[in-house]
Each structure stands twice: as C-alpha cells, then as structure tokens.
GROMACS .gro file of C-alpha atoms in nm:
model
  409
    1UNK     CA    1  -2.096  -2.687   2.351
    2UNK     CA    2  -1.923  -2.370   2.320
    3UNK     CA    3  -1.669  -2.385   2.025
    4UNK     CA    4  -1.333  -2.219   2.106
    5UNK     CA    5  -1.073  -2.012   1.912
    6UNK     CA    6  -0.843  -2.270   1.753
    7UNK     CA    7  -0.608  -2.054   1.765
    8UNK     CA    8  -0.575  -1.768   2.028
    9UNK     CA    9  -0.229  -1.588   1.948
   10UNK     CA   10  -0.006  -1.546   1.719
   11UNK     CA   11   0.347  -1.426   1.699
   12UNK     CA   12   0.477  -1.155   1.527
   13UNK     CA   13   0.830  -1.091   1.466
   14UNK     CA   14   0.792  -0.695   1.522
   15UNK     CA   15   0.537  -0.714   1.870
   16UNK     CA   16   0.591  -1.030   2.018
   17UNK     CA   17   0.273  -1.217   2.085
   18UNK     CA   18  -0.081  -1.039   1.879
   19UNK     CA   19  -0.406  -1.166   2.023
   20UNK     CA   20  -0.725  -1.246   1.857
   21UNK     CA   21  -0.971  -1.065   2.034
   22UNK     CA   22  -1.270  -1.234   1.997
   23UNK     CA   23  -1.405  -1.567   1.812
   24UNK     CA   24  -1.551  -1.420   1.555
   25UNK     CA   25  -1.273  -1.174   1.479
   26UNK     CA   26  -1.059  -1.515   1.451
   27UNK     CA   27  -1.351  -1.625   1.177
   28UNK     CA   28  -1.284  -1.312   0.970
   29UNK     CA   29  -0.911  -1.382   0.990
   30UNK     CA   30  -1.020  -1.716   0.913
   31UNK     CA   31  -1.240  -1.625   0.567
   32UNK     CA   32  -1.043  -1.693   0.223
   33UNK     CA   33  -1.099  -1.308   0.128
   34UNK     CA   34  -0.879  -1.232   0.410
   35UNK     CA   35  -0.650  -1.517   0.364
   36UNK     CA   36  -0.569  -1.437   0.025
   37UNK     CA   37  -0.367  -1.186   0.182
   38UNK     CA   38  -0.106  -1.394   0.297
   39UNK     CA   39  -0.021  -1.412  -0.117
   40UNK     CA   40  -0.052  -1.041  -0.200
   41UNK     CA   41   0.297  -0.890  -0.132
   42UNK     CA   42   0.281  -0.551   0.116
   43UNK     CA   43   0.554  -0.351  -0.098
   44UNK     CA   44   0.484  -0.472  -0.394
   45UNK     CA   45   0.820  -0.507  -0.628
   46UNK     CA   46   1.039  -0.310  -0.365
   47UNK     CA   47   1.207  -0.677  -0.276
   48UNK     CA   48   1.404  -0.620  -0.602
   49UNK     CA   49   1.581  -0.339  -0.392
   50UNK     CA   50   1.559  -0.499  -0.059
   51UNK     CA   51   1.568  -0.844  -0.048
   52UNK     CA   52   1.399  -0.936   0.235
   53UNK     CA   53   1.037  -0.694   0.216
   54UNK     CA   54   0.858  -1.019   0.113
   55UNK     CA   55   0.582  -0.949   0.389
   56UNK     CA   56   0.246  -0.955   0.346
   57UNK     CA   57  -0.091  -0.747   0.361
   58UNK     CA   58  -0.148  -1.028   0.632
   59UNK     CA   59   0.090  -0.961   0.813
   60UNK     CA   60   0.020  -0.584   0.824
   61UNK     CA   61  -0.297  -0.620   0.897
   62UNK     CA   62  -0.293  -0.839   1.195
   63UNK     CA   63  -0.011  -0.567   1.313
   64UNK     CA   64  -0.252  -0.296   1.288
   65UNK     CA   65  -0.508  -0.482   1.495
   66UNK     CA   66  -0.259  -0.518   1.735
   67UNK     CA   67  -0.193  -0.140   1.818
   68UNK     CA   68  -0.540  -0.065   1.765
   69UNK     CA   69  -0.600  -0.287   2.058
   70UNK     CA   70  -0.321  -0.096   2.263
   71UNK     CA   71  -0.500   0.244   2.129
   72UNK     CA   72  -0.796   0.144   2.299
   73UNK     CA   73  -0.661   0.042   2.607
   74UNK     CA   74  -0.465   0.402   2.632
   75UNK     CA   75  -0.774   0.582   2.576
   76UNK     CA   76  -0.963   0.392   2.794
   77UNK     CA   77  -0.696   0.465   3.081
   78UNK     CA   78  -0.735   0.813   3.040
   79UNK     CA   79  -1.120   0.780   3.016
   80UNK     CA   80  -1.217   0.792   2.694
   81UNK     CA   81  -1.584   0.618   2.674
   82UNK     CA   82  -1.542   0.331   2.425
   83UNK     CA   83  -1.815   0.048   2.430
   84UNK     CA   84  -1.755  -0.296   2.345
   85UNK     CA   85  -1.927  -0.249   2.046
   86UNK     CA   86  -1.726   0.008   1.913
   87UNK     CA   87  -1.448  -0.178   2.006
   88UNK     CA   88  -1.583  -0.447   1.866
   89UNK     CA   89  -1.601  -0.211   1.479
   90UNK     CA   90  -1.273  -0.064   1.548
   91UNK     CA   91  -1.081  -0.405   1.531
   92UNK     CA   92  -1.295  -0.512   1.240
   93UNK     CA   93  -1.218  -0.188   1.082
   94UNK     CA   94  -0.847  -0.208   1.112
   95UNK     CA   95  -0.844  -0.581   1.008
   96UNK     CA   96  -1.039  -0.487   0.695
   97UNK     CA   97  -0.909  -0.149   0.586
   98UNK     CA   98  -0.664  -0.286   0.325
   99UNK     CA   99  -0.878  -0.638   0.191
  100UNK     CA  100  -0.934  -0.474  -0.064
  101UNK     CA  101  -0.548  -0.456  -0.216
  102UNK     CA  102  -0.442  -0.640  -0.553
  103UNK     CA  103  -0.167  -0.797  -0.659
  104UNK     CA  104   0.133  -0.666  -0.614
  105UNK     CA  105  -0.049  -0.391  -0.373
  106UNK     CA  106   0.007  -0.048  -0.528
  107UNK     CA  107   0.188  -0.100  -0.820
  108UNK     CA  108  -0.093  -0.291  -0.997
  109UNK     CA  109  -0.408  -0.018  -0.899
  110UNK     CA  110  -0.637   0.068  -1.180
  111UNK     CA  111  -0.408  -0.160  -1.429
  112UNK     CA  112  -0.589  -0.532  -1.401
  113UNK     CA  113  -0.924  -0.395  -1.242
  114UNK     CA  114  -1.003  -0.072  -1.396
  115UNK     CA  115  -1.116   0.242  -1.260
  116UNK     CA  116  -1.185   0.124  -0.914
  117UNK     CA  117  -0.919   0.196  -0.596
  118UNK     CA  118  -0.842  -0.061  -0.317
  119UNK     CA  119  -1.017   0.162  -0.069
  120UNK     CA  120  -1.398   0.115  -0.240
  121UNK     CA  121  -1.252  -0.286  -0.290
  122UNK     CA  122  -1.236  -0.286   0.085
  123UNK     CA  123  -1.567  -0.187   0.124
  124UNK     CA  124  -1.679  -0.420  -0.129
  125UNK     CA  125  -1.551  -0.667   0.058
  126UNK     CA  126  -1.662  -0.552   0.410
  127UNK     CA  127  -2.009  -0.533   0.296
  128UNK     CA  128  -1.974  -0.888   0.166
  129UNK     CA  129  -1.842  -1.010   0.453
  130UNK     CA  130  -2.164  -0.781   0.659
  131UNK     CA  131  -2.405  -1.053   0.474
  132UNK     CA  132  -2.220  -1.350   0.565
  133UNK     CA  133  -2.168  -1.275   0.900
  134UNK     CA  134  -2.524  -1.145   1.003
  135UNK     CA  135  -2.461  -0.766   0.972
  136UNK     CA  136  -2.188  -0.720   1.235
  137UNK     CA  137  -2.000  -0.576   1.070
  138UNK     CA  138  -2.245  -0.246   1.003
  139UNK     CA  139  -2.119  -0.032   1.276
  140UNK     CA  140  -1.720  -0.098   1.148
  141UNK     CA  141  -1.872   0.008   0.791
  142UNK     CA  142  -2.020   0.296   0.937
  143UNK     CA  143  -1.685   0.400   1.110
  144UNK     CA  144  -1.469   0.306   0.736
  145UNK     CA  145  -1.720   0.558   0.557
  146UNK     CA  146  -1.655   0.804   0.780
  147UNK     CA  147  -2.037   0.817   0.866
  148UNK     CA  148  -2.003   0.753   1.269
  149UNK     CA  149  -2.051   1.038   1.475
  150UNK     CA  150  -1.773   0.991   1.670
  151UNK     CA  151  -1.453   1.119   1.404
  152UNK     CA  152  -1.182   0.995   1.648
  153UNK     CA  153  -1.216   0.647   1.547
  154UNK     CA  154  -1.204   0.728   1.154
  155UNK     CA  155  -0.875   0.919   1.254
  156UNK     CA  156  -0.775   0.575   1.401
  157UNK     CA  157  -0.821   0.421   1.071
  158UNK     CA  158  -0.732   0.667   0.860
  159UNK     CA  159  -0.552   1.004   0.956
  160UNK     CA  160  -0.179   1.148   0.946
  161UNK     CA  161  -0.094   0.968   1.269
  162UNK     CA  162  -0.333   0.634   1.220
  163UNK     CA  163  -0.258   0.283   1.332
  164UNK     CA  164  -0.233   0.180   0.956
  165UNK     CA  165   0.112   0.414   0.946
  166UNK     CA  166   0.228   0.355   1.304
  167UNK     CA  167   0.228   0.004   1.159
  168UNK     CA  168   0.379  -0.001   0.858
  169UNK     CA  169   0.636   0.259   0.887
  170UNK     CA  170   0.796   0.046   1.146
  171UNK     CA  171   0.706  -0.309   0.960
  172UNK     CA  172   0.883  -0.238   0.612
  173UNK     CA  173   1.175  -0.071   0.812
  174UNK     CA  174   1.236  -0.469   0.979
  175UNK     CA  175   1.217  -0.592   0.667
  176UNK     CA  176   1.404  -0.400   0.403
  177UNK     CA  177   1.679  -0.309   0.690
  178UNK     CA  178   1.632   0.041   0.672
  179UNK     CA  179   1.671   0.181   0.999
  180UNK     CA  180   1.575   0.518   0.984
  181UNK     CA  181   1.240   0.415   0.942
  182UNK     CA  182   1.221   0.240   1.281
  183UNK     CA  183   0.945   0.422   1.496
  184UNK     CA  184   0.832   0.429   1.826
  185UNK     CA  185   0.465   0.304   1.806
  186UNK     CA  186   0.406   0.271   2.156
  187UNK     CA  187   0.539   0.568   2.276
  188UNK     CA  188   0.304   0.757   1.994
  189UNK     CA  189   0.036   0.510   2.110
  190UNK     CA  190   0.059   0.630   2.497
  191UNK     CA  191   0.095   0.981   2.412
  192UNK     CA  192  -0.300   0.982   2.242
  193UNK     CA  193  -0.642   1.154   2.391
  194UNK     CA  194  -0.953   1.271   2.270
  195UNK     CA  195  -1.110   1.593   2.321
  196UNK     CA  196  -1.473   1.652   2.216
  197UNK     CA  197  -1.419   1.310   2.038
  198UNK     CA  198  -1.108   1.444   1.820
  199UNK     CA  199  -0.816   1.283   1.839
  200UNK     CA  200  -0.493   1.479   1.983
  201UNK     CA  201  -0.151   1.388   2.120
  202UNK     CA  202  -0.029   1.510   2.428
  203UNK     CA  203   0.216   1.804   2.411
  204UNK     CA  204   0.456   1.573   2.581
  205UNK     CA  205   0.470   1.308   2.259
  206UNK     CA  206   0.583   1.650   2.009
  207UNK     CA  207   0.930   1.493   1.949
  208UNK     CA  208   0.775   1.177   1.898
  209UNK     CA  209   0.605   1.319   1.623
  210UNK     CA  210   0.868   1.444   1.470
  211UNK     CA  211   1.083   1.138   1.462
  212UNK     CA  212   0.767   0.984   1.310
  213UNK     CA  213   0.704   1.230   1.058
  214UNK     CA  214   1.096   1.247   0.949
  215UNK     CA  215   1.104   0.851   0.928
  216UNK     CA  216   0.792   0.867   0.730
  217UNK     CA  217   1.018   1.111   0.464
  218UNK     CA  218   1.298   0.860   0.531
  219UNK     CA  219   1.144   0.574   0.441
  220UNK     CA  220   0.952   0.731   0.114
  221UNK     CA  221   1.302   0.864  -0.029
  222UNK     CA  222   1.488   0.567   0.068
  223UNK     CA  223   1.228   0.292   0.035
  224UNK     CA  224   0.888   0.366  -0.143
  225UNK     CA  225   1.026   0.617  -0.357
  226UNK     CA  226   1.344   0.409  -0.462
  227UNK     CA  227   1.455   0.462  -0.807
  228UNK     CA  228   1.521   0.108  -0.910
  229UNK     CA  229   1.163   0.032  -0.765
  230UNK     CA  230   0.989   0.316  -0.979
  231UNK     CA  231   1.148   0.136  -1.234
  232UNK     CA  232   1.058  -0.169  -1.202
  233UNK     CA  233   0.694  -0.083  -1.098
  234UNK     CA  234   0.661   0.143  -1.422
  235UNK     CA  235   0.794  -0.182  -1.631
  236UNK     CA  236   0.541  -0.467  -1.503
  237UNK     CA  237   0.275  -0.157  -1.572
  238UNK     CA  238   0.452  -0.139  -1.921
  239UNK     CA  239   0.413  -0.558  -1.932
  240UNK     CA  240  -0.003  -0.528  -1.863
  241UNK     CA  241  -0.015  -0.245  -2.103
  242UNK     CA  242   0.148  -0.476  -2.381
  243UNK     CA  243  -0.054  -0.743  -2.247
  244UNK     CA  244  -0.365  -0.560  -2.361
  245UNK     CA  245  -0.293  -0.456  -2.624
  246UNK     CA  246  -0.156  -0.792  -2.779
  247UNK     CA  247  -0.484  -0.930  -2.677
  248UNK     CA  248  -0.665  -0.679  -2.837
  249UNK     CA  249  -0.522  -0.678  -3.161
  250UNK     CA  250  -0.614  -1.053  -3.156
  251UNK     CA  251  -0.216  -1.148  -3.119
  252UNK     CA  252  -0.202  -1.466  -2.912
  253UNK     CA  253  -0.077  -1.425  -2.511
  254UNK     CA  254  -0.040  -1.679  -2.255
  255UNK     CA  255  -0.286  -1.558  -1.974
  256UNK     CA  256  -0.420  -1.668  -1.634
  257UNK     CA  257  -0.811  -1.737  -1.666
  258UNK     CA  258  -0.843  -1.489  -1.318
  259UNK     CA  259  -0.645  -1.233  -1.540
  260UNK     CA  260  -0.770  -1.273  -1.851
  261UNK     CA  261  -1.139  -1.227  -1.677
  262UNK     CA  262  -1.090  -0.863  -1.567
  263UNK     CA  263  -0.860  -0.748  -1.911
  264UNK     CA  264  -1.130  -0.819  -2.088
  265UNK     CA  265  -1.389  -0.633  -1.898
  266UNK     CA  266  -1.457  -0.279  -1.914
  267UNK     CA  267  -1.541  -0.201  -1.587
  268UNK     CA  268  -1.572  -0.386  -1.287
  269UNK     CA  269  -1.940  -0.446  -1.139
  270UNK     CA  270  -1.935  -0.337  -0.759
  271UNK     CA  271  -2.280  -0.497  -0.727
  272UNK     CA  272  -2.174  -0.809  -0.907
  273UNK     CA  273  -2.088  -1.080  -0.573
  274UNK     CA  274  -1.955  -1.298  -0.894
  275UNK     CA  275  -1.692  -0.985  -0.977
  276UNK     CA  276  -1.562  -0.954  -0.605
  277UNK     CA  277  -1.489  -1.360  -0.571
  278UNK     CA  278  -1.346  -1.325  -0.905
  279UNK     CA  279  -1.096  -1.053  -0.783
  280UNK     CA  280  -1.064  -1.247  -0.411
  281UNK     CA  281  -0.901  -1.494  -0.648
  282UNK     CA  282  -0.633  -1.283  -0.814
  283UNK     CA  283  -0.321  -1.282  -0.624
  284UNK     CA  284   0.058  -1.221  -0.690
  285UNK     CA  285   0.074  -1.547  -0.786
  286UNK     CA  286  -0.089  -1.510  -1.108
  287UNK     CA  287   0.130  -1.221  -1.184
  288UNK     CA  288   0.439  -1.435  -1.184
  289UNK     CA  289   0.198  -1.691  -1.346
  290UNK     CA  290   0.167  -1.379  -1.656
  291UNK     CA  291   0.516  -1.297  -1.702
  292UNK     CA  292   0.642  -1.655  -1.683
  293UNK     CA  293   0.412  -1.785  -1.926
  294UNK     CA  294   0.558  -1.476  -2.196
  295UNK     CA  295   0.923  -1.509  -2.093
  296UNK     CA  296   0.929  -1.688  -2.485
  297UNK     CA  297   0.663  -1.511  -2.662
  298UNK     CA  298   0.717  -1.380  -3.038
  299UNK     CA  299   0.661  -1.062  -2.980
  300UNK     CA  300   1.008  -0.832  -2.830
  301UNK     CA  301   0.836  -0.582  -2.605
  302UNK     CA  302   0.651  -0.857  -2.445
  303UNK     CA  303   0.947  -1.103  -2.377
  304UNK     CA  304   1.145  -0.859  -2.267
  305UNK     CA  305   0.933  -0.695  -2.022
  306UNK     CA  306   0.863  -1.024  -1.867
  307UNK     CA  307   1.302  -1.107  -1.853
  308UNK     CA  308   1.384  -0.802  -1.769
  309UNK     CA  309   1.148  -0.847  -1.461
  310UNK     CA  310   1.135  -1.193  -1.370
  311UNK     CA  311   1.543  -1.197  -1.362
  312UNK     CA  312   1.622  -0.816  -1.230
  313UNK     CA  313   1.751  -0.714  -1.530
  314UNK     CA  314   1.617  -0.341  -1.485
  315UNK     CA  315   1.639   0.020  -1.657
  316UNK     CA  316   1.934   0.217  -1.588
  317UNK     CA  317   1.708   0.474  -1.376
  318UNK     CA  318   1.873   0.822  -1.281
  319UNK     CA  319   1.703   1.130  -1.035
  320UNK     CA  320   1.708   1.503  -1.159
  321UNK     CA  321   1.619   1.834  -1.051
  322UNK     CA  322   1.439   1.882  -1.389
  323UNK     CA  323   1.284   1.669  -1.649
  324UNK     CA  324   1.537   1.566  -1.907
  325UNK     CA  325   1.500   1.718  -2.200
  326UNK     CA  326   1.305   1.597  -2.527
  327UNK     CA  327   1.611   1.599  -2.716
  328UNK     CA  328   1.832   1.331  -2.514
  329UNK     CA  329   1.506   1.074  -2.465
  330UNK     CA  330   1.424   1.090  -2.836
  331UNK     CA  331   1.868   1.036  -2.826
  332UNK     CA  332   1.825   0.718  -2.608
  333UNK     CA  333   1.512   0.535  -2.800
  334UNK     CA  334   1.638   0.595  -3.170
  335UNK     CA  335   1.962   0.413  -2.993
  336UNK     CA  336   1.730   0.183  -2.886
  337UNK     CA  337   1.552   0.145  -3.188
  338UNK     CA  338   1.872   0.106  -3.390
  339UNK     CA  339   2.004  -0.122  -3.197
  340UNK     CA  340   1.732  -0.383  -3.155
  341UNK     CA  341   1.513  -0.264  -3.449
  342UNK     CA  342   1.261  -0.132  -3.287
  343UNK     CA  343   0.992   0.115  -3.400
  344UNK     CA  344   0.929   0.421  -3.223
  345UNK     CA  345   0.656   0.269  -2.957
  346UNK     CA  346   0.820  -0.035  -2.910
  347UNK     CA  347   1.134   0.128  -2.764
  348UNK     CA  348   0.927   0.357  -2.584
  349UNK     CA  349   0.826   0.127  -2.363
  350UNK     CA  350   1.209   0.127  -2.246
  351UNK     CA  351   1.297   0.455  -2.265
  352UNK     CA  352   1.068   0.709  -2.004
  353UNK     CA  353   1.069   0.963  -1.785
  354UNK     CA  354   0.838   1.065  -1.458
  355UNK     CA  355   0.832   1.249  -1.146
  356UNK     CA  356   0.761   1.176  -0.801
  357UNK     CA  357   0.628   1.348  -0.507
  358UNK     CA  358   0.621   1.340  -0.122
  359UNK     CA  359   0.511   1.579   0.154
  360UNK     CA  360   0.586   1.441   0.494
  361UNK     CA  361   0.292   1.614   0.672
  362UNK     CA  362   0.013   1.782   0.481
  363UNK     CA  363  -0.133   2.065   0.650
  364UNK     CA  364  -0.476   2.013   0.512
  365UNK     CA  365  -0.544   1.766   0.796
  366UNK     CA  366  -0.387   1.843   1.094
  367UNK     CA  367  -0.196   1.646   1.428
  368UNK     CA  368  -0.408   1.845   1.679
  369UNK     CA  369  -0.200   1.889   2.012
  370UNK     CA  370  -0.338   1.910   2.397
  371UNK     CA  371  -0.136   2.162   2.531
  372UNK     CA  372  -0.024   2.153   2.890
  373UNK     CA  373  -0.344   2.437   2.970
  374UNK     CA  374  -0.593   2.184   2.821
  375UNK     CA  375  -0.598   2.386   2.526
  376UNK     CA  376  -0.621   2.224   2.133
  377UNK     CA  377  -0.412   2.367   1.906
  378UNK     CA  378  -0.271   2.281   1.567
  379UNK     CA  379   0.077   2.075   1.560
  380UNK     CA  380   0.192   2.361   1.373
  381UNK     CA  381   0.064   2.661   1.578
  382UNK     CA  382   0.203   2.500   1.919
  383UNK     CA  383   0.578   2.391   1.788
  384UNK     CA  384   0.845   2.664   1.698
  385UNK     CA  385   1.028   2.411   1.539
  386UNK     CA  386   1.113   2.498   1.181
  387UNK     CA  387   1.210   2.104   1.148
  388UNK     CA  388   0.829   2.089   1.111
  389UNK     CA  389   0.781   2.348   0.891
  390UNK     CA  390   1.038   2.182   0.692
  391UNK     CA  391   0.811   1.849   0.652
  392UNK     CA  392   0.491   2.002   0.543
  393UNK     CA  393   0.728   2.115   0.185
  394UNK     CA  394   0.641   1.920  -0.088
  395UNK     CA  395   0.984   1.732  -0.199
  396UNK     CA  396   0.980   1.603  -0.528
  397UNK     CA  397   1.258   1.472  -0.780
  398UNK     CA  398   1.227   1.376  -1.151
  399UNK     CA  399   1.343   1.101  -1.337
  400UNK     CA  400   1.419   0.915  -1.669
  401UNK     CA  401   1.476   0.519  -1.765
  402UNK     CA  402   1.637   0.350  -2.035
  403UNK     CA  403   1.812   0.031  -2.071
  404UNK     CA  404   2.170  -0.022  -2.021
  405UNK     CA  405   2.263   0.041  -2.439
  406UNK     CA  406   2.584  -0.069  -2.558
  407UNK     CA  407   2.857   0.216  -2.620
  408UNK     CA  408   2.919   0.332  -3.006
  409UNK     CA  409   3.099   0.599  -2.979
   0.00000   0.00000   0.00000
C-alpha cells in the first residue's frame, strides 16, 4: 500500500495555508537535522529589542519553500521550461539552504564551531541527507554549489532579489512589528522572467523593487542593525570568549556536553558524519543551558555576562559618526575598573567600541531588468531614479558600549 503524507499543509501566519509538495519533501521536513530548527531562533538575540521575533529557522524555511513554489508557477506561466526534476532540486534547495545555522543563527558563527560558516554546514548537511535518501538530493546540491548550468535557479536561492529575502524581509517585519519592512512578495514574485536562463524582472515591477530594496535598508537600521542588539550579540560573544578561556586556564565552568565537545576542538571535521550529528544536536537551548549554569560562578566577568544577558540588563550602547576616541574608552573602563575592581581585561569586556555596515543594493551583482523592447539591461542603467542610486551607498555608523556606571562627579 501506498503510504501517504501525514500531514499535507500547514499554516502559516504570514501566507495562509503552505503545501508540502511531495512525500518525500514531507520526509526531509520530517528528519531531526531539519527539525532541530524549530529550536534555533531566526534573529538570534533581536527579541531583547522586539519582543515578539521568537520565530524560527523552521519557520523561514518552510516560507521560502512556499514562494519558491509560486516562483515556479510564474515562470512556468510565462514559459519558462522547468522539469519536475528541477523542480523537484529547487524546493529541496530552498528547504535546505539555511540547515546549516547554529544557535542563536548569526550571532554565534565561527564562535562555538570554529572557522567554518553556516553556508558549507548546509552543504554538510545536504550531502548527508544525499546518502540517506538515495542521492536525490544531487541535482539540488548541484544547483546550491552553483555548478548547474542553468544560473537562474542559483539566483532563486541566492541573489539580491532571492526567495530567501522575499521571505524574510517580510517574516521578521510580522514579528518584531516593524512595518516598514512589510514587502510585497507576490507582486515581486509575478513580476519575474528568464532570459537566456538569467533571471530578470519585468520593467513593470521597478517600483516594486524599490520598495523592496528601501525596506531591506529599513529593516537593517531599524531591526538587524539595532544598537541594543549589537550589544547584546557582542556580549554573549564576550560570554563564549570567557568561556574559553576559563576552560583553558583549567578554571572550572559549568558546560553543556554538546558545547563543551566543539570548545575543545580545534577545528571541526567536515568529513567526520560523528562531527555533523554532534553539531545537529546543538541548539539555542544549550545556550541558555551555558549562561544559566554560570549565572553564580566565582569568577566576575563570567557571572556577569551571563546576568547581564539572561535578565536584559544590557550596555548603555550609543551610534556616532566617528569612532570615539581612545581617550574617553580608556575614561569609561578605569571607571569601570575602579568601581568593581577590575583589571584592565576584565573591564574590557564591558567597555567596546565597533562599527557597522549596510549597502542596500550592491552593484557587483546586479537586478537585471526586461525592458518593454525585450531588451536586458542593468536595474541601474534602465531607472533614472537617483532613489536607487541612493541604495547602492554604503551607510555605516560607529559605536561604543559600556555599562550604565554610577555618577561621581
């Protein structure tokens, strides 16, 4: 007997009803690698700021299937020649683009698995996943390299005007509230062809862009880019820094056995399958498991760190033109040090200063436009807009932390 999806649809607070396309798409969905990402948060400590971006990489990536399913329906319509296999490796590839993300997604790269990015986890993963499921999964591989010789459907996964970003822009604008970020997928969606298998947008869909690509700014300034979120980001980096170094120096730390695994390795083994289930078993959880097992611990910078996040008692954070200078951070951490008797590296873990950057629209990979004549030209080439001009500037802003120190003056 034929065995049948258990489950054939789900609902989605931002579409309405997502299908699972096929059964064994619904197995993949199914697996615990994929799973785990119900418990790996999508914008990672940004719910300090807004209190309701608790979604998931789950639910991202099932959102991303879902307009890669209305991609291929609009190209299709316009006739675009798209097999079921490759549609097939185009859901897979959508699905699986971000498995690959640890804890706390981006604030936690490179710090508890060393030297490798979520993007070659992914494919870690995806080639894992290949074995188990009898190798169908080799053409969406092929398309996530970048090795298929059709580019469109790379550009579908990954580009300035993918599914991934159609997605999330309008996702984490639902949940943190933040309006401006609210997109019109489908409209961007309908307004998509392919000429000599590249993708373009119609010239009709040019405004569309630009709402998208001055929501994307938006959203970085007022969401991704948040001050008190670089803060608190750049203190649970400070905790796993401490947390190293503690262990190191043979100073006794309360540690998860997943976490404790990859701190003490030097580099992670891509060809070790025992490495990859190790890391398929490291969620946020065990993050909150760290800093709640050190919220007592004898040592200042390490309690702290693990109060100061755990209850939202962050860094007084402030933006600037230009970096601060030397003079008035060395000002704050001798405070610092005088006040809590610090040394010199222990209060610099409190006292910092960074800088952030954002361009809205790079022109090193362009939004290729089919004129009205049937012509392809570059977005920037076709608009005379200097709105878009404006969004391929790099914007950046710097900034400096330190704690809220008492007044003696």
């Amino acid at each position: 007997m034929k065995q049948q999806n258990k489950l054939k649809i789900l609902n989605d607070p931002i579409y309405g009803f997502i299908s699972i396309p096929s059964r064994e798409i619904f197995q993949l969905i199914e697996h615990p690698y994929f799973q785990r990402l119900r418990r790996i948060t999508q914008m990672g400590l940004s719910y300090l700021v807004y209190p309701g971006a608790h979604h998931t990489r789950f639910h991202h990536a099932l959102g991303c299937m879902h307009l890669m399913q209305k991609a291929v329906q609009v190209l299709r319509s316009k006739g675009v020649v798209i097999d079921d296999k490759e549609e097939d490796a185009l859901y897979k590839t959508i699905l699986l683009h971000d498995i690959g993300h640890g804890p706390f997604s981006h604030a936690l790269e490179y710090k508890i698995v060393k030297g490798v990015t979520h993007e070659q986890l992914s494919l870690n993963f995806m080639q894992a996943l290949n074995e188990e499921f009898n190798g169908s999964l080799t053409l969406a591989i092929k398309i996530f390299k970048g090795e298929y010789h059709r580019p469109f459907m790379l550009q579908l996964i990954s580009s300035q005007l993918d599914m991934d970003r159609l997605d999330y822009l309008k996702r984490d604008s639902f949940y943190t509230g933040v309006a401006e970020g609210n997109i019109n997928s489908t409209r961007l969606i309908a307004m998509l062809n392919v000429v000599n298998d590249e993708l373009v947008v119609e010239e009709k869909g040019i405004y569309s862009i630009e709402h998208f690509l001055t929501s994307r700014r938006l959203m970085y300034w007022q969401v991704y880019l948040h001050k008190t979120g670089i803060a608190a980001e750049h203190l649970l980096q400070s905790f796993f820094k401490r947390l190293v170094e503690l262990y190191e120096s043979k100073i006794s730390v309360a540690l998860p056995d997943r976490i404790e695994y990859f701190i003490t390795r030097e580099n992670f083994d891509q060809a070790s399958a025992h490495d990859l289930k190790m890391f398929a078993r490291l969620d946020d959880t065990d993050v909150f498991t760290a800093l709640k097992m050190n919220v007592d611990h004898e040592d200042f910078v390490l309690r702290e760190l693990s109060n100061m996040l755990l209850n939202r008692q962050l860094l007084k954070v402030k933006f600037r033109d230009a970096p601060v200078s030397e003079k008035k951070l060395n000002s704050k951490i001798i405070q610092l040090q005088k006040q809590y008797k610090l040394s010199e590296d222990q209060a610099s873990y409190f006292v910092f200063q960074g800088v952030v950057k954002h361009t809205a629209f790079a022109k090193a990979n362009p939004i290729k436009i089919l004129t009205k004549t049937g012509k392809v030209k570059e977005l920037l080439k076709v608009t005379k807009e200097d709105s878009f001009k404006a969004l391929t500037k790099v914007a950046q802003k710097h900034y400096y932390c330190h704690p809220k120190l008492k007044d003696n003056s």
